[in-house]
Coordinates of C-alpha atoms in Angstrom, one line a residue:
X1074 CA -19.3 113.4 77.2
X1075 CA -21.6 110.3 78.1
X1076 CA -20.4 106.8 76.4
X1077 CA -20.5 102.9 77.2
X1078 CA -17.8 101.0 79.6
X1079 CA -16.4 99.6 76.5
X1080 CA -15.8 103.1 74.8
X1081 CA -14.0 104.5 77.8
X1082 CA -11.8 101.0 78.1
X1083 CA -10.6 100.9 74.8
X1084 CA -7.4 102.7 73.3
X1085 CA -8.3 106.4 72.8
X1086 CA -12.2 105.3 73.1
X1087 CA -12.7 105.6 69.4
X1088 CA -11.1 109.0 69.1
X1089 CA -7.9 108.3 68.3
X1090 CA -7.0 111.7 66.1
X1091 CA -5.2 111.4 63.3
X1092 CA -1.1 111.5 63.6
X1093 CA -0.2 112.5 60.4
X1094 CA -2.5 115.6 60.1
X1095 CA -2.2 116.5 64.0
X1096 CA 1.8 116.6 63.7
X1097 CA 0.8 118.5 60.5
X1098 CA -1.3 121.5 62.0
X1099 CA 1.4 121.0 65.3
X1100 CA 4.7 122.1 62.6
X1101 CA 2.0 125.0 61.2
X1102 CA 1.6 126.3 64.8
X1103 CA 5.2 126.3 65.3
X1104 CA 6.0 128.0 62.4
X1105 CA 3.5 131.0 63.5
X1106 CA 5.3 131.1 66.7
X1107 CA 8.7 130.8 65.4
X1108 CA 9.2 127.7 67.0
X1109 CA 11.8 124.9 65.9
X1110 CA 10.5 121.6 66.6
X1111 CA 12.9 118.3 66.3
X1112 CA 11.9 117.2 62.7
X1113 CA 13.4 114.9 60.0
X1114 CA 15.1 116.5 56.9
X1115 CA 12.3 117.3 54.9
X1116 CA 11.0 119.3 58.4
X1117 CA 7.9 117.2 57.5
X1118 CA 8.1 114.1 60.1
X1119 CA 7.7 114.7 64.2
X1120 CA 9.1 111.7 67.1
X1121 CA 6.2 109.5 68.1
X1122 CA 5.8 111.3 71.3
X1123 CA 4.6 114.5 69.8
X1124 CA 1.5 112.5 69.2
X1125 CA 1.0 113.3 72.9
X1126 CA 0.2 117.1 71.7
X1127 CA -3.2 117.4 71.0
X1128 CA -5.4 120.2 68.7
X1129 CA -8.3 121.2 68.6
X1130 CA -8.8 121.0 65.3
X1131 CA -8.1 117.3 65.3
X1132 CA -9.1 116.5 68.5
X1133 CA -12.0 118.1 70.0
X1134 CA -12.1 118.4 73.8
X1135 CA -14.2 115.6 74.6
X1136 CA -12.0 113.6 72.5
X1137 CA -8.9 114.3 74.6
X1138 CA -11.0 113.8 77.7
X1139 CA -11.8 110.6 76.3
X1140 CA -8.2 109.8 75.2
X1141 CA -6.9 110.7 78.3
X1142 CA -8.9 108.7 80.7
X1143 CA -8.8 105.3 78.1
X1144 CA -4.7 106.4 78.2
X1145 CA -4.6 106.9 82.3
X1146 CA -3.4 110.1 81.8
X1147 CA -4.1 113.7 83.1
X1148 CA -4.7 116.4 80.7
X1149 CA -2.9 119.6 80.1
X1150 CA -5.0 122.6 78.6
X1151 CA -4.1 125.7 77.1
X1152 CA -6.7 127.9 75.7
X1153 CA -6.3 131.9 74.5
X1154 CA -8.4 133.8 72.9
X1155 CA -6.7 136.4 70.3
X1156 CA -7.5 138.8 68.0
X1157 CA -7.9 136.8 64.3
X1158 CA -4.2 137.7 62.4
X1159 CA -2.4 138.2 65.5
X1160 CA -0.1 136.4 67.4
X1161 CA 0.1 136.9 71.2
X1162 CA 3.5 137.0 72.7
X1163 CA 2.0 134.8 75.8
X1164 CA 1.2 132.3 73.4
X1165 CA 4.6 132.2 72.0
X1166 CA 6.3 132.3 75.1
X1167 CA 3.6 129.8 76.4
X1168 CA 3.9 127.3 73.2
X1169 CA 7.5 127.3 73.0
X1170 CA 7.7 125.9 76.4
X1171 CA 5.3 123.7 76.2
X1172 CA 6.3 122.4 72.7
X1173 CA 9.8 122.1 73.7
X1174 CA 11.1 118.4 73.5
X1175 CA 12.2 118.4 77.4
X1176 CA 8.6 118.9 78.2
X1177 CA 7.4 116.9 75.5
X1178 CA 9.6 113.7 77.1
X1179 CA 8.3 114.7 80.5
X1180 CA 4.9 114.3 79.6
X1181 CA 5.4 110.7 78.1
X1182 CA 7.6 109.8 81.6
X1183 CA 5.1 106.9 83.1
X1184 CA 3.7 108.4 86.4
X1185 CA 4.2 105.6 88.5
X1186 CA 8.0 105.0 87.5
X1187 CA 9.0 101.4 88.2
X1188 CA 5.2 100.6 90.0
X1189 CA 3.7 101.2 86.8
X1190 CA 3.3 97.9 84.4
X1191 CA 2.4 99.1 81.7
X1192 CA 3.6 102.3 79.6
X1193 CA 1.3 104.8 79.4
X1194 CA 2.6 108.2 79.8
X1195 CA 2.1 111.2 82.5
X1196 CA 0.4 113.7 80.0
X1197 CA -1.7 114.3 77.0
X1198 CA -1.4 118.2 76.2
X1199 CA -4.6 119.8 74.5
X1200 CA -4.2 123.0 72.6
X1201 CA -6.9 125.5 71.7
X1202 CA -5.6 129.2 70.8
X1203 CA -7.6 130.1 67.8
X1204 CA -4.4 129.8 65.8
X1205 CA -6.5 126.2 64.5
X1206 CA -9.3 128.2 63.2
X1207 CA -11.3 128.0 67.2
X1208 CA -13.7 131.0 67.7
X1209 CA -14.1 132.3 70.2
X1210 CA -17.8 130.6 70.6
X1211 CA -16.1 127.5 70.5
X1212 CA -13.1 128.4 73.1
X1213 CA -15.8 130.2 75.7
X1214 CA -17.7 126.2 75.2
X1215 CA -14.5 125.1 75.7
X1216 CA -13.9 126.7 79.4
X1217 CA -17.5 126.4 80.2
X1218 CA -16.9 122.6 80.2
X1219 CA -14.1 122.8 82.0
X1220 CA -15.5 125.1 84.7
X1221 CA -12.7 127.8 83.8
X1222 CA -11.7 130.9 83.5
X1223 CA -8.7 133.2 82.2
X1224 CA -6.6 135.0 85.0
X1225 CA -7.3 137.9 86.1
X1226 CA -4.2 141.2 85.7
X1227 CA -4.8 144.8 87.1
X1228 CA -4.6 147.7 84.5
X1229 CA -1.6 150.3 85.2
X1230 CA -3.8 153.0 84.3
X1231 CA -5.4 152.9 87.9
X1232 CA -5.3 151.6 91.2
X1233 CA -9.3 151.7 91.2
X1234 CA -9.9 149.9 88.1
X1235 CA -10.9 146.7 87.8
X1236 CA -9.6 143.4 87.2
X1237 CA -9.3 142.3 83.7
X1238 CA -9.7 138.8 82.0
X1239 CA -6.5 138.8 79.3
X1240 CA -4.4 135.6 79.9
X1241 CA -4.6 132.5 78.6
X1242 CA -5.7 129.1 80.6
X1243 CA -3.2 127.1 81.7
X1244 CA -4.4 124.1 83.5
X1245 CA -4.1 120.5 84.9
X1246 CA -7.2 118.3 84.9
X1247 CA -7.7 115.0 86.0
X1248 CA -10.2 112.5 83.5
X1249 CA -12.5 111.1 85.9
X1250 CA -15.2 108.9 85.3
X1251 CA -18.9 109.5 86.3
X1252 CA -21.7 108.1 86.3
X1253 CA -24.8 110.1 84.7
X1254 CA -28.1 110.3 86.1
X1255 CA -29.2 107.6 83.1
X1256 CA -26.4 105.4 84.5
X1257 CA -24.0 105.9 82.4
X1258 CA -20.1 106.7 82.5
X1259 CA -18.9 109.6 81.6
X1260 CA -15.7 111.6 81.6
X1261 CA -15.8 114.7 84.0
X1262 CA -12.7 116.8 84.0
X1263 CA -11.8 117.9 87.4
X1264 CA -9.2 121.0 88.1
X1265 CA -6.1 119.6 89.8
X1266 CA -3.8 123.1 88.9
X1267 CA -4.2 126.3 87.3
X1268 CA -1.2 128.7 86.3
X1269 CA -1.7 131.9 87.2
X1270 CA 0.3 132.9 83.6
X1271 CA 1.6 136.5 84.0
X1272 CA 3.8 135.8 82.6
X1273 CA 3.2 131.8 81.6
X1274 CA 6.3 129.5 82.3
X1275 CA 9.1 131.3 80.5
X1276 CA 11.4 127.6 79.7
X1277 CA 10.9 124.0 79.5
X1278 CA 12.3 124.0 83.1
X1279 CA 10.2 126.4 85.0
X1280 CA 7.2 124.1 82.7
X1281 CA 8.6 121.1 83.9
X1282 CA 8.8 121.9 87.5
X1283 CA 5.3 123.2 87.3
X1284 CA 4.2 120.0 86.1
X1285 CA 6.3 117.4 88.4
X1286 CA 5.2 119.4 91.0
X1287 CA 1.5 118.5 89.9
X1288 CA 2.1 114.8 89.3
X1289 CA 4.0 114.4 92.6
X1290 CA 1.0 116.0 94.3
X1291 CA -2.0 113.8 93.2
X1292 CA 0.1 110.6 92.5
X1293 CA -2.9 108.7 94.3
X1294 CA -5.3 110.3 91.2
X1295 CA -2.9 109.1 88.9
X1296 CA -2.7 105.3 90.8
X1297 CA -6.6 105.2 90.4
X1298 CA -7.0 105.9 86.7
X1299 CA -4.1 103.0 86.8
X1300 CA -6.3 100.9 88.3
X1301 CA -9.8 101.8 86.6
X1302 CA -8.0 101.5 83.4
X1303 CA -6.8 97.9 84.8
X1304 CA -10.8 97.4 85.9
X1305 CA -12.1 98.4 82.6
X1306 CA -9.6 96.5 80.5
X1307 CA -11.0 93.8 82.5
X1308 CA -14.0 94.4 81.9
X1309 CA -14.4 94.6 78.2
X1310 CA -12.4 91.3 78.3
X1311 CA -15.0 90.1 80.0
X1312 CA -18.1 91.8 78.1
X1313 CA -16.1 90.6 74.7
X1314 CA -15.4 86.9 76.1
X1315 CA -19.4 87.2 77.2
X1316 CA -20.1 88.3 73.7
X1317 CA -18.3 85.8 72.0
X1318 CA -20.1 83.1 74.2
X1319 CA -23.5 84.1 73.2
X1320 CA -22.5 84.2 70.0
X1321 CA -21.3 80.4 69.9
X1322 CA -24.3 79.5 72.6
X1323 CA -26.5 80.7 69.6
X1324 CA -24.5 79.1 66.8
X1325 CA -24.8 75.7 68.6
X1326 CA -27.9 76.1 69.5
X1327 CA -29.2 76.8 65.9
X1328 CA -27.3 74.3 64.8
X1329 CA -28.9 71.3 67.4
X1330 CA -32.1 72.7 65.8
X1331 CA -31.1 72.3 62.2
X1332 CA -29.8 68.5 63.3
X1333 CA -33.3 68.1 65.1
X1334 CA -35.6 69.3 62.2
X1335 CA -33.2 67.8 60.0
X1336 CA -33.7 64.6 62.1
X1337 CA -37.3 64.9 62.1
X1338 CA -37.5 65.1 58.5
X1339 CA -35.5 61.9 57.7
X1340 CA -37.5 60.1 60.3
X1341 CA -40.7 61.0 58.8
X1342 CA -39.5 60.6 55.5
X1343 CA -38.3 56.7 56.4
X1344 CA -41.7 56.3 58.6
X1345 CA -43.4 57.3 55.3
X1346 CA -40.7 55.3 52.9
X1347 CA -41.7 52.5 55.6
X1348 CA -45.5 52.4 55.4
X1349 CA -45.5 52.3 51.6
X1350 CA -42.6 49.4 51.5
X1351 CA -45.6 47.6 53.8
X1352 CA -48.4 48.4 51.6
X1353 CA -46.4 47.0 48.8
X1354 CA -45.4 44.0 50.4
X1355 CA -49.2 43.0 50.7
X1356 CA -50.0 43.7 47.5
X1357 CA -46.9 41.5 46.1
X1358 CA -47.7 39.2 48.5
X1359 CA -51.8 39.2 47.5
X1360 CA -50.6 38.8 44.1
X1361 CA -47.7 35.9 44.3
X1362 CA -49.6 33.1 42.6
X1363 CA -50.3 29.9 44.4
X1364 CA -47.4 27.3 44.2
X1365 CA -47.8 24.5 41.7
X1366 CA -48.2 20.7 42.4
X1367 CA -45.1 18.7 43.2
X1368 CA -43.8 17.1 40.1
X1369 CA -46.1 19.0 37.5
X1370 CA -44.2 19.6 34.5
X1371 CA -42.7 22.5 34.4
X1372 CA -42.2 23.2 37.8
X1373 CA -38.9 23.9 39.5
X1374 CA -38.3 23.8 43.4
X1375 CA -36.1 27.3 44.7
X1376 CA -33.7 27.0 48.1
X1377 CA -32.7 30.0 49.6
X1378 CA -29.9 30.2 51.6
X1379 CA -29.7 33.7 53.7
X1380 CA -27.0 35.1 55.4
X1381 CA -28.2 34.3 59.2
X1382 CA -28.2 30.7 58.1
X1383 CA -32.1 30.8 57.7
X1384 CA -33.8 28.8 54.8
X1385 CA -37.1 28.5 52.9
X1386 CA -37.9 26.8 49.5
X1387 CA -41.6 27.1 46.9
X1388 CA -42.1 26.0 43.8
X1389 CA -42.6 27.7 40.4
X1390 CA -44.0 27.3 37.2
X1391 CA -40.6 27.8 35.3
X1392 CA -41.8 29.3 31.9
X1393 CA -44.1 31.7 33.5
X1394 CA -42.2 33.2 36.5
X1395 CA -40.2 35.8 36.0
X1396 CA -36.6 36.7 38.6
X1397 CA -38.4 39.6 39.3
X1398 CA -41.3 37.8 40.8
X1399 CA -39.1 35.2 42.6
X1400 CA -37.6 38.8 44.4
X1401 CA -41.2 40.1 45.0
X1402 CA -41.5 36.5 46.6
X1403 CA -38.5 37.4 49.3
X1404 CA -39.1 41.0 49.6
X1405 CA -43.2 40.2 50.5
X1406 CA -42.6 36.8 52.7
X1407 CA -38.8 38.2 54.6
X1408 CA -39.0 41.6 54.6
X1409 CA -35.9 42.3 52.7
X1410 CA -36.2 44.6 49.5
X1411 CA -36.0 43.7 45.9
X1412 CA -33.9 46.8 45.4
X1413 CA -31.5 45.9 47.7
X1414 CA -30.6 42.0 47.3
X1415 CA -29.8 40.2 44.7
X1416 CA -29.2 36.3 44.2
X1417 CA -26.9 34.1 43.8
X1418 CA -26.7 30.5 42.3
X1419 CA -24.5 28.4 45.0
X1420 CA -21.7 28.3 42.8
X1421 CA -21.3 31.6 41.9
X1422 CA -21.7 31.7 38.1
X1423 CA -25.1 33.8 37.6
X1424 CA -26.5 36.3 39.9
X1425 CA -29.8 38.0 39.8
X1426 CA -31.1 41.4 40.5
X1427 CA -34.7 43.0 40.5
X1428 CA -35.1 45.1 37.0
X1429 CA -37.7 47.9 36.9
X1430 CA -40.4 47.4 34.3
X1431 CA -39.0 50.2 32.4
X1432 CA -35.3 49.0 32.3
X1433 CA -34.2 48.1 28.8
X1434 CA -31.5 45.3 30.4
X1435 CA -31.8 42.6 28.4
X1436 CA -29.7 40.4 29.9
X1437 CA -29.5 36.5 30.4
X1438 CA -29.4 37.1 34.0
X1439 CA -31.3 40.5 34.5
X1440 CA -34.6 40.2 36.3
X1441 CA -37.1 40.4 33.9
X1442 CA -36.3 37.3 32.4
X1443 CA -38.2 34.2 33.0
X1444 CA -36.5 31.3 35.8
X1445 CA -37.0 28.7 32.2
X1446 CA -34.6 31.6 30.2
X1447 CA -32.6 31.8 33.6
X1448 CA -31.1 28.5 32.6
X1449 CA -32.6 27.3 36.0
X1450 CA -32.8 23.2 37.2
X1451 CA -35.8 21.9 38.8
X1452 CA -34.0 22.1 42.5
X1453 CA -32.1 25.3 42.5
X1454 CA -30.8 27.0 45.6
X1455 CA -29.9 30.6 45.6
X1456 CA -27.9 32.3 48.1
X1457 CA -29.9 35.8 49.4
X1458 CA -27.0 38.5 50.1
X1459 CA -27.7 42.3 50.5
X1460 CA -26.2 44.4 48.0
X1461 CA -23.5 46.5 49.5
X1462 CA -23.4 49.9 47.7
X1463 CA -20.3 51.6 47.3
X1464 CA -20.1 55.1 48.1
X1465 CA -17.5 57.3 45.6
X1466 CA -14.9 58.8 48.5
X1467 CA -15.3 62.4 46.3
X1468 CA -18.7 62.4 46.9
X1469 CA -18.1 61.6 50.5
X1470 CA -15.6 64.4 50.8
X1471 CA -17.6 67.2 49.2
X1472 CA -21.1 66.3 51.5
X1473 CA -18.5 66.8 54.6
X1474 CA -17.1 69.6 53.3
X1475 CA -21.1 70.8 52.6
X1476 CA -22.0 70.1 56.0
X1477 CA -19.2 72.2 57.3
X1478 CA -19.9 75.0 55.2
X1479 CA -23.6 74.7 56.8
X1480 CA -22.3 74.5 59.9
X1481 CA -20.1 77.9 59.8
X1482 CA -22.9 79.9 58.6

């Protein structure tokens, strides 16, 4: 059973079997061995650490392999073959040892005892006796994989006949992992113990011994998985963390590239916004007309006062400039736009703004108005002042909340 660091690191590898329908074929296999198992009331409900018993029909062996090496566990296999309708008095003897709650507590006992940190039990048991619907293909796969086979008994009839295959498997394997000849890990069950079974353990106790016996025996293969289940925690820690790096090292970086080209844009979008503004300053400043006489009649002087403390003053011919032309005036000699300044008479009482030719403002003191209709005198000084706009602190709000919404995705 080949599969990735991650998969054998992780709880159960993926192939955690299902409690509620495991404990449920585990109370049907009882009842066909007359078995009582500790259950609640309603004989439907099994303690927690019956989920250490493992079927075949819930759990294949690969599975359990996989379970038990994730879990640091070794792995206890019984496999019979019997006759379909039958019910082998090994098996019952066999099972109701094995099933018993002594040996079920035994088997969640952490190896280690008070060395151990964490709390993974001694023992996963895996079941396979064609009492879960196994054939007998399926169980001769079975022991193939495990490099197995049934215990041999002499026949009474004869002292010259041969040996016979007839009892079950009863064995203690240790999960190891491999490596493949692709490079990948693998769990490879190795045979610690095998029982010789006639007869199989008779009680919980003789069960019990059996297996401390076992445990005690390769308690340095139990203190490895212990530490490659440490390693490999590690490690997927470390492939996740990894993971999750990449991921945010891409997220930023798509999102410094999304800034850039959104940078970009803008820029060439002023540069262009730019060039035009310059191309219309030459032609407002190619078609300003040429100032009028001193003392013609008719002709009013404009100061500007700017905000540096700069000034400059021309003359216009009252009735036929327009505000809009005294703007084009500012906006063509001083590089400040029409759109975005407006004036002011010194004492505050009228203020002007550029009007678009379309603009149905009619006004006294819009900008299509003339500097006669204006109410202007013949020396007026205007203060030049940028217009602040005011930005609506929803609208703020929801572009952040935009951008952040970007941002996540």
């Amino acid at each position: 059973y080949t599969t990735s660091p991650t998969e054998v690191v992780c709880n159960g590898g993926g192939m955690e079997p299902h409690s509620s329908n495991n404990k449920n074929a585990l109370l049907n296999l009882a009842q066909q061995h007359n078995i009582n198992l500790p259950t609640d009331n309603d004989n439907t409900a099994l303690p927690k650490k019956y989920d250490s018993i493992l079927l075949n029909s819930q759990t294949p062996l690969s599975a359990a392999l996989q379970k038990s090496n994730s879990d640091a566990r070794f792995l206890i296999c019984y496999i019979s073959k019997k006759k379909k309708g039958t019910t082998k008095k090994s098996d019952s003897i066999a099972l109701s040892s094995l099933l018993s709650p002594e040996v079920v507590k035994l088997i969640n006992r952490r190896p280690l005892g008070k060395k151990q940190s964490d709390n993974t039990g001694s023992y996963y048991v895996w079941i396979m006796n064609g009492d879960d619907g196994a054939a007998a293909k399926e169980i001769d796969m079975a022991m193939k994989r495990l490099k197995v086979k049934p215990p041999t008994s002499n026949s009474k009839k004869s002292s010259n006949s041969k040996k016979k295959e007839d009892g079950p498997i009863f064995a203690i394997f240790y999960p190891a992992t491999t490596v493949d000849s692709s490079g990948k890990l693998k769990v490879t069950p190795r045979l610690l113990a095998q029982h010789h079974c006639h007869p199989p353990p008779s009680s919980p106790e003789v069960m019990m011994n059996w297996a401390n016996t076992i445990r005690k025996r390769h308690i340095r293969e139990f203190s490895k998985l212990q530490h490659d289940r440490k390693e490999m925690q590690l490690l997927k820690e470390r492939t996740e963390g990894y993971k999750e790096s990449m991921k945010e090292d891409k997220a930023r970086a798509e999102r410094e590239e999304r800034e850039l080209q959104a940078k970009k844009e803008a820029e060439e979008k002023e540069r262009l916004r730019l060039e035009k503004l310059e191309q219309r300053r030459q032609e407002l400043l190619e078609a300003l007309p040429e100032e009028p006489e001193a003392g013609s009649e008719g002709v009013i002087t404009i100061a500007l006062r700017f905000g540096d403390g700069s000034r400059d003053q021309r003359r216009f011919v009252a009735e036929e400039t327009s505000v809009n032309e005294l703007l084009n005036w500012v906006d063509a000699t001083h590089g400040m736009e029409r759109e975005k300044i407006e004036l002011t008479t010194m004492n505050g009482s009228k203020t002007f703004v550029y009007v678009e030719e379309d603009d149905d403002d009619e006004q006294e003191e819009s900008g299509n108005v003339t500097l006669e209709e204006a109410g202007l005198g013949k020396m007026t000084a205007l203060r030049v002042t940028e217009i602040v706009l005011e930005v609506d602190n929803d609208e703020e709000e929801q572009d952040e909340e935009d951008e952040s919404d970007s941002t996540d995705e």
